[in-house]
Each structure stands twice: as structure tokens, then as C-alpha cells.
mmCIF file of N, CA and C in Angstrom:
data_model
loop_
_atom_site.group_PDB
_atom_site.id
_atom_site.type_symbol
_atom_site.label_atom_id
_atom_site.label_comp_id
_atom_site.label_asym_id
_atom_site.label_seq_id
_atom_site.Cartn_x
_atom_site.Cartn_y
_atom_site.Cartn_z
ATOM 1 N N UNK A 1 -71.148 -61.138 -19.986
ATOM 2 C CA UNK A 1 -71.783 -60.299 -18.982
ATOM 3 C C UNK A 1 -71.055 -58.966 -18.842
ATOM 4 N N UNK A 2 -69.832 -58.681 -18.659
ATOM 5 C CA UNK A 2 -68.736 -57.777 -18.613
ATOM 6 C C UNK A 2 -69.122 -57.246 -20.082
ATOM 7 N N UNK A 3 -69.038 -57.559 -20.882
ATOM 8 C CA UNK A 3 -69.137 -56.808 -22.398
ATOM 9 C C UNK A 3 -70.371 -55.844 -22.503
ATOM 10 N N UNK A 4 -71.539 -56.814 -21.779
ATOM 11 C CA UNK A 4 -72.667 -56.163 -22.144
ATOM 12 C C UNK A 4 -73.005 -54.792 -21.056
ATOM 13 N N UNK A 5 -72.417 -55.363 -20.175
ATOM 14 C CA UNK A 5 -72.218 -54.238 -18.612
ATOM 15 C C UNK A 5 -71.031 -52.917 -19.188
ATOM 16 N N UNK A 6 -70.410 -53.148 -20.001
ATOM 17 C CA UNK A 6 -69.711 -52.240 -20.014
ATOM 18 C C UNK A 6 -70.373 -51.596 -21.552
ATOM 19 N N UNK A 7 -70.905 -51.815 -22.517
ATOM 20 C CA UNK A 7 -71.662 -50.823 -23.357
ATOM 21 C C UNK A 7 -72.520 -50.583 -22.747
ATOM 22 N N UNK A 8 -73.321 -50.689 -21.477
ATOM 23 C CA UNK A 8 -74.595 -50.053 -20.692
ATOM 24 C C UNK A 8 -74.128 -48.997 -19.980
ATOM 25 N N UNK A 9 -72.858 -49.393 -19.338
ATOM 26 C CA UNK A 9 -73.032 -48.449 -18.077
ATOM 27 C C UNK A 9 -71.435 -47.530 -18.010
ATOM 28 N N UNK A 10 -70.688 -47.627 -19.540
ATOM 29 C CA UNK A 10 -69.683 -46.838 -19.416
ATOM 30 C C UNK A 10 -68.904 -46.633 -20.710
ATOM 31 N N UNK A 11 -70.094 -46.648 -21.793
ATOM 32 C CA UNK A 11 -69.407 -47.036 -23.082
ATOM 33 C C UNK A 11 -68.290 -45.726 -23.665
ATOM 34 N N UNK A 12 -68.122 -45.171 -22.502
ATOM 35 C CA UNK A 12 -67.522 -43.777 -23.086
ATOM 36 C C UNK A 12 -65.825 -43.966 -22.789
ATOM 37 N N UNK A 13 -65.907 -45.286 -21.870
ATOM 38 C CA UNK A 13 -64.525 -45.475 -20.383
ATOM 39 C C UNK A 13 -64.132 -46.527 -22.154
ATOM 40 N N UNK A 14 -62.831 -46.696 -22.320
ATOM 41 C CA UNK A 14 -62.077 -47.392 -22.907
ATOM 42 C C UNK A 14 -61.567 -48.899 -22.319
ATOM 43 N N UNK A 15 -60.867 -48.603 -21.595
ATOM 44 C CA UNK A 15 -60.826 -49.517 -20.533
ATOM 45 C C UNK A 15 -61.262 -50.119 -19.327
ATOM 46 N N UNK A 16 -61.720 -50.807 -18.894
ATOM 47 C CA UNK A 16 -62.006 -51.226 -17.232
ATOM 48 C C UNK A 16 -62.420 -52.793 -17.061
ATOM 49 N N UNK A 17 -61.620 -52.805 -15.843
ATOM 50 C CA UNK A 17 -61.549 -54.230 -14.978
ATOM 51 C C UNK A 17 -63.046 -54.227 -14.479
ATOM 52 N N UNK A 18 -63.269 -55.309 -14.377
ATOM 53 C CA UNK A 18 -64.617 -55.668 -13.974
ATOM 54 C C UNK A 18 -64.588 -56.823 -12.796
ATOM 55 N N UNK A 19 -65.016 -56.783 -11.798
ATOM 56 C CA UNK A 19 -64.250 -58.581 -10.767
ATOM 57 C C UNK A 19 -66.414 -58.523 -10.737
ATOM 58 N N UNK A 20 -66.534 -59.876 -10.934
ATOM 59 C CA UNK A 20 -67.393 -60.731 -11.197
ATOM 60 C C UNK A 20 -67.399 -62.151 -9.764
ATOM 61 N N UNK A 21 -68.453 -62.274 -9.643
ATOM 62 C CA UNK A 21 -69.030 -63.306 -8.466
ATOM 63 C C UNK A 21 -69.448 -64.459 -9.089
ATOM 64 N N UNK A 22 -68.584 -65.630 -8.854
ATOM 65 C CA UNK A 22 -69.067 -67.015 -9.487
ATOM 66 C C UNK A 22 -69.733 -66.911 -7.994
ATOM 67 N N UNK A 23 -71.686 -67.437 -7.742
ATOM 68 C CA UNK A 23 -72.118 -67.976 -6.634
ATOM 69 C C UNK A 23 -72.857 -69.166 -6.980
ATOM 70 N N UNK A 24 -72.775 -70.251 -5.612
ATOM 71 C CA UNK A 24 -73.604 -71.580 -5.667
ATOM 72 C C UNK A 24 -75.056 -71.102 -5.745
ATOM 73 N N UNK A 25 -75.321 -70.382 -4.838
ATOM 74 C CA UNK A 25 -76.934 -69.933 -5.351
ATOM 75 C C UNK A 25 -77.386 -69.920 -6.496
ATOM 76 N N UNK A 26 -78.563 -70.760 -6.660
ATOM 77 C CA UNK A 26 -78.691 -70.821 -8.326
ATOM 78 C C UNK A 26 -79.421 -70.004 -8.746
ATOM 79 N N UNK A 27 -80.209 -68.987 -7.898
ATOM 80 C CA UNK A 27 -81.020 -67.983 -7.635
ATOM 81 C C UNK A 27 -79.700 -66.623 -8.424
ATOM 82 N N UNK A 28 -79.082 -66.733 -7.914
ATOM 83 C CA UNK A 28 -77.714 -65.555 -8.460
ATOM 84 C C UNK A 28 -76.520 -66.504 -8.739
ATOM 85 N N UNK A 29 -76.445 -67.297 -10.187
ATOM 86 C CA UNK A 29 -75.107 -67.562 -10.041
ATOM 87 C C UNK A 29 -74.157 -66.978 -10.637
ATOM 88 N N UNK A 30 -74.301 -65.812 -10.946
ATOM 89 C CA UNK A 30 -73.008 -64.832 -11.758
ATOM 90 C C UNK A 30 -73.408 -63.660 -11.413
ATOM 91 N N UNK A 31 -72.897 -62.760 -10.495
ATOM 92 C CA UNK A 31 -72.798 -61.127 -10.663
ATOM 93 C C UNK A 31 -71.771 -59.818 -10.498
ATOM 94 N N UNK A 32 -72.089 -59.018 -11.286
ATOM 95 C CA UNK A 32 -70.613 -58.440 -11.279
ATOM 96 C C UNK A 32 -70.764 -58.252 -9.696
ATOM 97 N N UNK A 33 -69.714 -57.769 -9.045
ATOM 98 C CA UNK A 33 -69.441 -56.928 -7.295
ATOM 99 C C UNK A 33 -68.806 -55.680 -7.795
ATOM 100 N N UNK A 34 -68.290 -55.084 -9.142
ATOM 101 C CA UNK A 34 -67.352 -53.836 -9.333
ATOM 102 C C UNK A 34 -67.211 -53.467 -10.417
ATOM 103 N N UNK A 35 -66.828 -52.583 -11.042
ATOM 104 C CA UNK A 35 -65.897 -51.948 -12.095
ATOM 105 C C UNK A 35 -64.513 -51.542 -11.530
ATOM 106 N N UNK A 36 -63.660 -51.811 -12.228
ATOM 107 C CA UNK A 36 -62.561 -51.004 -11.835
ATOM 108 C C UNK A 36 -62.070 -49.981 -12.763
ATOM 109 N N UNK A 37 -62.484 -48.444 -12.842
ATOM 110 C CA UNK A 37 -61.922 -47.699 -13.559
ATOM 111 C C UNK A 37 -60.739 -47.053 -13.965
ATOM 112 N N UNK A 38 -59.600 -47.752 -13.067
ATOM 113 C CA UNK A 38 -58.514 -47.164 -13.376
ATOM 114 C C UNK A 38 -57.857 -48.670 -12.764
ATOM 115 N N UNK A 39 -57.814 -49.785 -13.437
ATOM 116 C CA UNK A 39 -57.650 -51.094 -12.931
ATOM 117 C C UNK A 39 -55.786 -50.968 -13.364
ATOM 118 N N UNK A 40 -55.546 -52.454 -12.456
ATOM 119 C CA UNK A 40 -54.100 -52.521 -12.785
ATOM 120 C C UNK A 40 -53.516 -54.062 -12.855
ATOM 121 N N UNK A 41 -52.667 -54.245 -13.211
ATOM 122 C CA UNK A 41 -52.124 -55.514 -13.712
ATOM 123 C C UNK A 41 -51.191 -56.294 -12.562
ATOM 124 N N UNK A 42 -51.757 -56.262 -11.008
ATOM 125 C CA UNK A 42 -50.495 -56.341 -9.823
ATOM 126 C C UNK A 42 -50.533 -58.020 -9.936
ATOM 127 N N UNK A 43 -51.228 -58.476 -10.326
ATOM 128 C CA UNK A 43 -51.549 -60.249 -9.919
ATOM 129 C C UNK A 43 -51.542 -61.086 -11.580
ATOM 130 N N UNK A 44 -51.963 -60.167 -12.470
ATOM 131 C CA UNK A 44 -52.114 -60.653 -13.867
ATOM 132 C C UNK A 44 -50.746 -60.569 -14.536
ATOM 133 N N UNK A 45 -50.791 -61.677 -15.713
ATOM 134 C CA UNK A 45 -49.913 -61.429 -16.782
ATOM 135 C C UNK A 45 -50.375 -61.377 -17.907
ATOM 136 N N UNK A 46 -49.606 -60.224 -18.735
ATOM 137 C CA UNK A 46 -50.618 -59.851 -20.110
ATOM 138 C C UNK A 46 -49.369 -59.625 -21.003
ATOM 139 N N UNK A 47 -49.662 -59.613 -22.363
ATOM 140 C CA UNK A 47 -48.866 -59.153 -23.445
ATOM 141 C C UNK A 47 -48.610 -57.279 -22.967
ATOM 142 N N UNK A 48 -47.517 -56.481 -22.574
ATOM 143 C CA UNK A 48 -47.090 -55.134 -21.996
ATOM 144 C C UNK A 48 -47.297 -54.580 -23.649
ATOM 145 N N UNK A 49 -47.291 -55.205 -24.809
ATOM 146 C CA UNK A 49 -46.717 -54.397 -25.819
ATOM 147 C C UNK A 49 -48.348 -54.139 -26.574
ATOM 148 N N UNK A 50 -48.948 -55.210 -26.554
ATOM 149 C CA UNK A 50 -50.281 -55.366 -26.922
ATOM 150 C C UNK A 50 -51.188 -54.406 -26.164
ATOM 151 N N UNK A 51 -51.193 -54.566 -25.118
ATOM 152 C CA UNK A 51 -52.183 -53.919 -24.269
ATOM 153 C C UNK A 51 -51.901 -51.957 -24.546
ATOM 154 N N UNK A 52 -50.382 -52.210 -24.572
ATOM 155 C CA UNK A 52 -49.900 -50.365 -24.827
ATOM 156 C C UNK A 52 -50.658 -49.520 -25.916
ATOM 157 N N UNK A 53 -50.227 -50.777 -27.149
ATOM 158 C CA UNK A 53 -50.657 -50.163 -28.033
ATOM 159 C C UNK A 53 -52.157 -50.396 -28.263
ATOM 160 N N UNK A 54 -52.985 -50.969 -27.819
ATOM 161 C CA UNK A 54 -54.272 -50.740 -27.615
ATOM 162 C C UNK A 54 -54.547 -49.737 -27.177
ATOM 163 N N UNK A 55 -53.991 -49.079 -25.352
ATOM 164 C CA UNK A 55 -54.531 -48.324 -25.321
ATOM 165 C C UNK A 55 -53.571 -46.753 -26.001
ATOM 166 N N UNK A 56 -52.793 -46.986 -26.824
ATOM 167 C CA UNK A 56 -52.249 -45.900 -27.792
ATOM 168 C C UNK A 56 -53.456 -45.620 -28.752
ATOM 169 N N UNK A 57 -53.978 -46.736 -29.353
ATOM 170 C CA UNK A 57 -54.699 -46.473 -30.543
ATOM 171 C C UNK A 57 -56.652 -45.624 -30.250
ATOM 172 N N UNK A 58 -56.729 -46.283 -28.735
ATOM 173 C CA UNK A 58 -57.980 -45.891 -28.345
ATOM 174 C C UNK A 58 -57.935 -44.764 -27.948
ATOM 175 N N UNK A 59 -56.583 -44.177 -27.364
ATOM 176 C CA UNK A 59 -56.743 -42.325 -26.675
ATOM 177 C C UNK A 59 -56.366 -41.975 -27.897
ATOM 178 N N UNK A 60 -55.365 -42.182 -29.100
ATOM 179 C CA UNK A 60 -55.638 -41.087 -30.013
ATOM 180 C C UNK A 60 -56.416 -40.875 -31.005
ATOM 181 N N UNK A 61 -57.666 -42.197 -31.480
ATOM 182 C CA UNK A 61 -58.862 -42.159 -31.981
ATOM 183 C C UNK A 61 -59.579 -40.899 -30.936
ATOM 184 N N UNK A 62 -59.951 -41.269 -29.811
ATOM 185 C CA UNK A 62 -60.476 -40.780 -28.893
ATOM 186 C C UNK A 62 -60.203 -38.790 -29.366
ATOM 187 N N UNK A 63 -58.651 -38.552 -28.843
ATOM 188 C CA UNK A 63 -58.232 -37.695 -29.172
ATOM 189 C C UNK A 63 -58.845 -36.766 -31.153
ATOM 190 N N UNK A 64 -58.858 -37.649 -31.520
ATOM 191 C CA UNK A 64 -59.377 -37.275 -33.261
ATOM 192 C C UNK A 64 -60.441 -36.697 -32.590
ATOM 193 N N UNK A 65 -61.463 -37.632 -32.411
ATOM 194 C CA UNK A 65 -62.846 -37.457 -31.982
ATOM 195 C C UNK A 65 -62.802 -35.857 -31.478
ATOM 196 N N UNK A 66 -62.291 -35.766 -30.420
ATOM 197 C CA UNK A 66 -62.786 -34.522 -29.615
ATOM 198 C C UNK A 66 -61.963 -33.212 -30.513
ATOM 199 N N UNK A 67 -60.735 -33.272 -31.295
ATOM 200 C CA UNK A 67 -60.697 -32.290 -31.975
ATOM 201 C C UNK A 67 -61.566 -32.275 -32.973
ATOM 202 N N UNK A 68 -62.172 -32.963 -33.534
ATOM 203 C CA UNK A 68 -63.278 -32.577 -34.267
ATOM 204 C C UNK A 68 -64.429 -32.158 -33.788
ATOM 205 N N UNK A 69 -64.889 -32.466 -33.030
ATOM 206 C CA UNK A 69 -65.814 -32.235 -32.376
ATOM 207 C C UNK A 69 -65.777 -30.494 -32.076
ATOM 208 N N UNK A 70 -64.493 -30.421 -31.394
ATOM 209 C CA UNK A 70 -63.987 -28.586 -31.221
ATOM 210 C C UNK A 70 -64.445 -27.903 -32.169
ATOM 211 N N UNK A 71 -63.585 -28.466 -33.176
ATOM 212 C CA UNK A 71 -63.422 -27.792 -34.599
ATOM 213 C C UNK A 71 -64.612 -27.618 -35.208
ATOM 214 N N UNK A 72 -65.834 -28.560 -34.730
ATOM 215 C CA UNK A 72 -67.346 -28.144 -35.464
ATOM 216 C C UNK A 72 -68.211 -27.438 -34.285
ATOM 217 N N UNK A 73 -67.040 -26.853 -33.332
ATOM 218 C CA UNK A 73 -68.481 -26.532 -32.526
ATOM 219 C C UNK A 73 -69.483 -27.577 -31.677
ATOM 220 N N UNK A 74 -69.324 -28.494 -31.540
ATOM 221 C CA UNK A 74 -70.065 -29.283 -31.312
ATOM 222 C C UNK A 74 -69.611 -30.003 -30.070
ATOM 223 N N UNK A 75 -70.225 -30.872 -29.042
ATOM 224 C CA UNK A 75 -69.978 -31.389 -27.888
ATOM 225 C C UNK A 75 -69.375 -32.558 -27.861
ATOM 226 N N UNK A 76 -68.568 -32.934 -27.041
ATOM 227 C CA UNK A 76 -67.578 -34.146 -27.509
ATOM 228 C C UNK A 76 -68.242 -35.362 -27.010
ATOM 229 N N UNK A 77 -68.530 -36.561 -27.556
ATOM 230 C CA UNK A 77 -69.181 -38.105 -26.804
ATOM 231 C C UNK A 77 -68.674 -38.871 -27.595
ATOM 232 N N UNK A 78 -67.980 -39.522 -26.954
ATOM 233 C CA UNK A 78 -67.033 -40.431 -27.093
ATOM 234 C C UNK A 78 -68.595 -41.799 -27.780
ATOM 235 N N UNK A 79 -68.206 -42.565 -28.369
ATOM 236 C CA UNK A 79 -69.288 -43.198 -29.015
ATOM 237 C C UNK A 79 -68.745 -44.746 -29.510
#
């Protein structure tokens, strides 16, 4: 649900937290409540070295992108 919510509605954002609603209603039993665009790790534990260099590799792809983009004249969208 999160995967598909996030190529719809922000495929440009690299990262983001998403908090999701398990409900008994069987009418709604899963919906997101948020995005978090600038999310943070205060309650989670994650690999620090993994996650870095993920987001190392996604801002300086990112980064390629938009100097090329300069360099042809052309408008930058992240894709």
C-alpha cells in the first residue's frame, strides 16, 4: 500500500515514512493517516550505515540528474 502510495503521490520525494491504520472495520481495514516527509528514526532501529549510504547514492544520482538536465537546458524531474 505504502509503495504504491508513494509512486502516486510523491515519486519525486526519495524518502518518506508513511504511519498506516490497521482498523477492525472491515469496511476500511488498512489506511494510510500520513506521510512523513522529513521522517526520523526516534523509536526505530535500523542498519545507520545502510540507510546512509542509500540515501548517499539517491541525492547524488538525483544530483547527476539535475546537472544534466542544466547542462541541456532542460527542466529538472526527478523520475
Amino acid at each position: 500500500l505504502v509503495e504504491e502510495s508513494h509512486f502516486k503521490m510523491c515519486p519525486d520525494v526519495p524518502f518518506a515514512g508513511w504511519d498506516v491504520v490497521l482498523s477492525a472495520d472491515p469496511k476500511v481495514p488498512i489506511c494510510l493517516l500520513e506521510v512523513n516527509l522529513s521522517c526520523n528514526f526516534f523509536r526505530g532501529s535500523f542498519d545507520k550505515k545502510v540507510y546512509l549510504d542509500f540515501i548517499d547514492e539517491s541525492f547524488a544520482k538525483l544530483q547527476a540528474l539535475r546537472l544534466t538536465a542544466d547542462a541541456e537546458g532542460k527542466k529538472f524531474k526527478a523520475t
